[in-house]
PDB file of C-alpha atoms in Angstrom:
ATOM      1  CA  LYS A   7     -20.674   4.664  14.931  1.00  0.00           C
ATOM      2  CA  PRO A   8     -18.307   5.750  12.150  1.00  0.00           C
ATOM      3  CA  ASN A   9     -18.922   8.995  10.347  1.00  0.00           C
ATOM      4  CA  PRO A  10     -19.251   9.090   6.566  1.00  0.00           C
ATOM      5  CA  TYR A  11     -15.955   9.590   4.796  1.00  0.00           C
ATOM      6  CA  SER A  12     -14.567   9.709   1.309  1.00  0.00           C
ATOM      7  CA  GLN A  13     -11.395   8.136   0.049  1.00  0.00           C
ATOM      8  CA  ALA A  14      -9.056  10.559  -1.690  1.00  0.00           C
ATOM      9  CA  LYS A  15      -7.140   9.482  -4.760  1.00  0.00           C
ATOM     10  CA  ILE A  16      -3.508  10.449  -4.452  1.00  0.00           C
ATOM     11  CA  GLY A  17      -0.407   9.547  -6.372  1.00  0.00           C
ATOM     12  CA  LEU A  18       2.587   7.701  -5.045  1.00  0.00           C
ATOM     13  CA  GLU A  19       4.243   9.469  -2.152  1.00  0.00           C
ATOM     14  CA  LEU A  20       7.363   8.733  -0.140  1.00  0.00           C
ATOM     15  CA  PHE A  21       8.485  10.559   2.990  1.00  0.00           C
ATOM     16  CA  ASP A  22      11.707  10.639   5.020  1.00  0.00           C
ATOM     17  CA  LEU A  23      10.191  10.318   8.476  1.00  0.00           C
ATOM     18  CA  LYS A  24      13.502  10.875  10.267  1.00  0.00           C
ATOM     19  CA  LYS A  25      13.784  14.350   8.760  1.00  0.00           C
ATOM     20  CA  ASP A  26      10.126  15.098   8.028  1.00  0.00           C
ATOM     21  CA  ILE A  27       7.832  13.604  10.670  1.00  0.00           C
ATOM     22  CA  GLY A  28       4.963  15.809   9.479  1.00  0.00           C
ATOM     23  CA  GLU A  29       5.083  14.261   5.986  1.00  0.00           C
ATOM     24  CA  GLN A  30       5.344  17.604   4.222  1.00  0.00           C
ATOM     25  CA  ALA A  31       7.997  16.865   1.578  1.00  0.00           C
ATOM     26  CA  ASN A  32       7.267  14.092  -0.918  1.00  0.00           C
ATOM     27  CA  VAL A  33      10.629  12.597  -1.950  1.00  0.00           C
ATOM     28  CA  ALA A  34       9.279   9.916  -4.329  1.00  0.00           C
ATOM     29  CA  GLU A  35      10.800  11.573  -7.398  1.00  0.00           C
ATOM     30  CA  GLN A  36      14.202  11.698  -5.716  1.00  0.00           C
ATOM     31  CA  PHE A  37      14.151   7.983  -4.859  1.00  0.00           C
ATOM     32  CA  PRO A  38      12.449   6.105  -7.741  1.00  0.00           C
ATOM     33  CA  ASP A  39      14.347   2.926  -6.854  1.00  0.00           C
ATOM     34  CA  VAL A  40      12.812   2.877  -3.370  1.00  0.00           C
ATOM     35  CA  VAL A  41       9.332   3.517  -4.788  1.00  0.00           C
ATOM     36  CA  ALA A  42       9.768   0.696  -7.318  1.00  0.00           C
ATOM     37  CA  ARG A  43      10.955  -1.708  -4.609  1.00  0.00           C
ATOM     38  CA  LEU A  44       7.977  -0.885  -2.391  1.00  0.00           C
ATOM     39  CA  GLN A  45       5.593  -1.322  -5.328  1.00  0.00           C
ATOM     40  CA  ARG A  46       7.043  -4.785  -6.016  1.00  0.00           C
ATOM     41  CA  HIS A  47       6.491  -5.783  -2.378  1.00  0.00           C
ATOM     42  CA  ALA A  48       2.919  -4.475  -2.494  1.00  0.00           C
ATOM     43  CA  GLU A  49       2.185  -6.349  -5.720  1.00  0.00           C
ATOM     44  CA  SER A  50       3.554  -9.552  -4.220  1.00  0.00           C
ATOM     45  CA  ALA A  51       1.228  -9.121  -1.233  1.00  0.00           C
ATOM     46  CA  ARG A  52      -1.742  -8.463  -3.539  1.00  0.00           C
ATOM     47  CA  GLU A  53      -1.008 -11.650  -5.486  1.00  0.00           C
ATOM     48  CA  GLU A  54      -1.072 -13.717  -2.304  1.00  0.00           C
ATOM     49  CA  LEU A  55      -3.657 -11.895  -0.193  1.00  0.00           C
ATOM     50  CA  GLY A  56      -5.889 -10.301  -2.810  1.00  0.00           C
ATOM     51  CA  ASP A  57      -7.051  -6.696  -2.979  1.00  0.00           C
ATOM     52  CA  LYS A  58     -10.635  -5.525  -2.462  1.00  0.00           C
ATOM     53  CA  LEU A  59     -10.010  -2.172  -4.163  1.00  0.00           C
ATOM     54  CA  THR A  60      -8.968  -3.836  -7.421  1.00  0.00           C
ATOM     55  CA  LYS A  61     -11.322  -6.804  -6.870  1.00  0.00           C
ATOM     56  CA  ARG A  62      -8.528  -9.357  -7.028  1.00  0.00           C
ATOM     57  CA  THR A  63      -8.580 -12.707  -5.243  1.00  0.00           C
ATOM     58  CA  GLY A  64      -5.244 -13.771  -3.853  1.00  0.00           C
ATOM     59  CA  SER A  65      -3.649 -17.161  -4.370  1.00  0.00           C
ATOM     60  CA  GLY A  66      -3.322 -17.657  -0.610  1.00  0.00           C
ATOM     61  CA  VAL A  67      -6.948 -16.878   0.235  1.00  0.00           C
ATOM     62  CA  ARG A  68      -8.938 -19.759   1.708  1.00  0.00           C
ATOM     63  CA  PRO A  69     -12.447 -20.072   3.142  1.00  0.00           C
ATOM     64  CA  HIS A  70     -12.952 -18.773   6.690  1.00  0.00           C
ATOM     65  CA  GLY A  71     -12.183 -21.312   9.389  1.00  0.00           C
ATOM     66  CA  LYS A  72     -10.219 -23.611   7.072  1.00  0.00           C
ATOM     67  CA  LEU A  73      -6.594 -24.540   7.378  1.00  0.00           C
ATOM     68  CA  GLN A  74      -4.718 -25.592   4.278  1.00  0.00           C
TER      69      GLN A  74
END
């Protein structure tokens, strides 16, 4: 049985996992191009798959058990 939890609101963060496996140093400000690229990919996924947090229905969502 899951325990109660809360969802924290954080800003955009980016980590260099090769150098910082503990995710201590946020490098998002140093690499805005990488952050922008990742945001575009995420938005593309939201458009197709939807997003419960923003209550958006995706264009590729279909009823359960149905193929195209």
